[in-house]
């Protein structure tokens, strides 16, 4: 595995790959790698000639300084996992290397960012678009792999690709869950053992509501989920939104054949966890 710490080093590796007419699959990460990342790595490796990843805790996508500082970092462990997963090239830059002295670009995404994470974390998606657009351009990737837990992020990245006219296919990948149903996340390691026992209830609540979906109106699914979260005193529900699966606009009454996804953000033990459930 080639470790690149500068953009020019990365670009010369990529030039070589492209001269050989090989396809590139990219999995951008912020490190603290877990089984969910590994499932993305496996797909990128299987579906492309060359698999590139990046490990970079992107400061401009954090709207909360403490969250940035507390973000788990262990480069040695991450590189060992990537090597094990068959990564060909990993990009591990510093913030200076990525942004230099330039102010980050401001991206806007209209209605797509006026809901959920976009409301709770102002500037977050512009920060994500800054790093992801750079990575797409520098790696010339044919395919980019992203986990569906960050459902809104995928919609935003697709829109950024459209805005910038980047030639890449965005591949959404199913959520990887621990055996007890908790969606894998780099933030899970910050949960106390007691909170870790409670966390799978997020998925259980969503799944219970899903099982009743055909007998409930959208507003009843909404109240059911909110009530179930209230019953667990350790949870502080930030939002639960039932949204159109493409426009991400809230659904009040489901139209025929409309795809609907429920997205949740909840605080537990000082850690913010997100998850999703597809209803239709
Ligand atoms: O989903 C993430 O881990 C990050 O938002 C990403 C896509 C690696 C950009 O920093």
GROMACS .gro file of N, CA and C in nm, residues 1 3 5 29-38 41 53 55 71-87 90 92 178 184-189:
model
  126
    1UNK      N    1   0.086  -0.120   0.000
    1UNK     CA    2   0.000   0.000   0.000
    1UNK      C    3   0.089   0.124   0.000
    3UNK      N    4   0.150   0.503   0.074
    3UNK     CA    5   0.095   0.608   0.161
    3UNK      C    6   0.137   0.744   0.104
    5UNK      N    7   0.122   1.154   0.139
    5UNK     CA    8   0.091   1.261   0.235
    5UNK      C    9   0.077   1.396   0.167
   29UNK      N   10  -1.251   0.869   0.412
   29UNK     CA   11  -1.286   0.845   0.552
   29UNK      C   12  -1.224   0.954   0.640
   30UNK      N   13  -1.272   0.956   0.765
   30UNK     CA   14  -1.208   1.041   0.866
   30UNK      C   15  -1.135   0.952   0.966
   31UNK      N   16  -1.101   0.831   0.924
   31UNK     CA   17  -1.028   0.740   1.012
   31UNK      C   18  -1.118   0.680   1.118
   32UNK      N   19  -1.057   0.633   1.230
   32UNK     CA   20  -1.130   0.558   1.334
   32UNK      C   21  -1.210   0.447   1.266
   33UNK      N   22  -1.141   0.371   1.186
   33UNK     CA   23  -1.207   0.275   1.097
   33UNK      C   24  -1.275   0.162   1.173
   34UNK      N   25  -1.389   0.119   1.119
   34UNK     CA   26  -1.467   0.012   1.182
   34UNK      C   27  -1.522  -0.081   1.074
   35UNK      N   28  -1.605  -0.176   1.119
   35UNK     CA   29  -1.656  -0.278   1.024
   35UNK      C   30  -1.735  -0.214   0.909
   36UNK      N   31  -1.803  -0.104   0.939
   36UNK     CA   32  -1.880  -0.036   0.834
   36UNK      C   33  -1.787   0.011   0.722
   37UNK      N   34  -1.675   0.071   0.762
   37UNK     CA   35  -1.577   0.113   0.660
   37UNK      C   36  -1.528  -0.008   0.581
   38UNK      N   37  -1.502  -0.118   0.655
   38UNK     CA   38  -1.447  -0.236   0.587
   38UNK      C   39  -1.543  -0.285   0.478
   41UNK      N   40  -1.477  -0.072   0.189
   41UNK     CA   41  -1.347  -0.105   0.129
   41UNK      C   42  -1.360  -0.230   0.040
   53UNK      N   43  -0.812   0.507  -0.065
   53UNK     CA   44  -0.887   0.561   0.049
   53UNK      C   45  -0.815   0.687   0.099
   55UNK      N   46  -0.763   0.922   0.476
   55UNK     CA   47  -0.785   0.935   0.620
   55UNK      C   48  -0.756   1.080   0.654
   71UNK      N   49  -1.281   1.386   1.823
   71UNK     CA   50  -1.296   1.284   1.719
   71UNK      C   51  -1.183   1.182   1.732
   72UNK      N   52  -1.214   1.052   1.742
   72UNK     CA   53  -1.107   0.953   1.766
   72UNK      C   54  -1.006   0.948   1.651
   73UNK      N   55  -0.878   0.944   1.688
   73UNK     CA   56  -0.771   0.940   1.586
   73UNK      C   57  -0.670   0.832   1.623
   74UNK      N   58  -0.636   0.745   1.530
   74UNK     CA   59  -0.533   0.644   1.552
   74UNK      C   60  -0.480   0.601   1.414
   75UNK      N   61  -0.387   0.683   1.365
   75UNK     CA   62  -0.340   0.662   1.227
   75UNK      C   63  -0.278   0.524   1.206
   76UNK      N   64  -0.198   0.481   1.305
   76UNK     CA   65  -0.128   0.354   1.289
   76UNK      C   66  -0.229   0.239   1.269
   77UNK      N   67  -0.331   0.240   1.355
   77UNK     CA   68  -0.434   0.136   1.347
   77UNK      C   69  -0.509   0.144   1.213
   78UNK      N   70  -0.545   0.267   1.173
   78UNK     CA   71  -0.618   0.286   1.047
   78UNK      C   72  -0.538   0.233   0.928
   79UNK      N   73  -0.408   0.264   0.925
   79UNK     CA   74  -0.326   0.221   0.812
   79UNK      C   75  -0.315   0.069   0.809
   80UNK      N   76  -0.307   0.007   0.928
   80UNK     CA   77  -0.299  -0.140   0.933
   80UNK      C   78  -0.429  -0.201   0.878
   81UNK      N   79  -0.542  -0.142   0.913
   81UNK     CA   80  -0.671  -0.195   0.864
   81UNK      C   81  -0.680  -0.179   0.712
   82UNK      N   82  -0.638  -0.063   0.663
   82UNK     CA   83  -0.645  -0.040   0.518
   82UNK      C   84  -0.557  -0.138   0.442
   83UNK      N   85  -0.440  -0.161   0.496
   83UNK     CA   86  -0.348  -0.257   0.433
   83UNK      C   87  -0.412  -0.396   0.428
   84UNK      N   88  -0.471  -0.434   0.541
   84UNK     CA   89  -0.540  -0.564   0.551
   84UNK      C   90  -0.654  -0.575   0.450
   85UNK      N   91  -0.720  -0.463   0.424
   85UNK     CA   92  -0.837  -0.463   0.335
   85UNK      C   93  -0.797  -0.448   0.188
   86UNK      N   94  -0.670  -0.452   0.160
   86UNK     CA   95  -0.625  -0.451   0.021
   86UNK      C   96  -0.622  -0.313  -0.043
   87UNK      N   97  -0.607  -0.210   0.039
   87UNK     CA   98  -0.601  -0.074  -0.017
   87UNK      C   99  -0.471  -0.057  -0.097
   90UNK      N  100  -0.330   0.514  -0.009
   90UNK     CA  101  -0.404   0.590   0.093
   90UNK      C  102  -0.346   0.730   0.099
   92UNK      N  103  -0.315   1.059   0.321
   92UNK     CA  104  -0.322   1.100   0.463
   92UNK      C  105  -0.262   1.242   0.474
  178UNK      N  106  -2.374  -0.364   1.405
  178UNK     CA  107  -2.322  -0.463   1.499
  178UNK      C  108  -2.431  -0.568   1.519
  184UNK      N  109  -2.280   0.086   1.286
  184UNK     CA  110  -2.140   0.113   1.320
  184UNK      C  111  -2.109   0.261   1.291
  185UNK      N  112  -2.030   0.319   1.381
  185UNK     CA  113  -1.993   0.460   1.368
  185UNK      C  114  -1.864   0.482   1.446
  186UNK      N  115  -1.782   0.573   1.398
  186UNK     CA  116  -1.657   0.604   1.470
  186UNK      C  117  -1.687   0.661   1.608
  187UNK      N  118  -1.806   0.719   1.622
  187UNK     CA  119  -1.842   0.781   1.751
  187UNK      C  120  -1.880   0.678   1.857
  188UNK      N  121  -1.912   0.553   1.815
  188UNK     CA  122  -1.959   0.451   1.911
  188UNK      C  123  -1.856   0.425   2.021
  189UNK      N  124  -1.727   0.440   1.988
  189UNK     CA  125  -1.624   0.410   2.089
  189UNK      C  126  -1.628   0.509   2.205
   0.00000   0.00000   0.00000
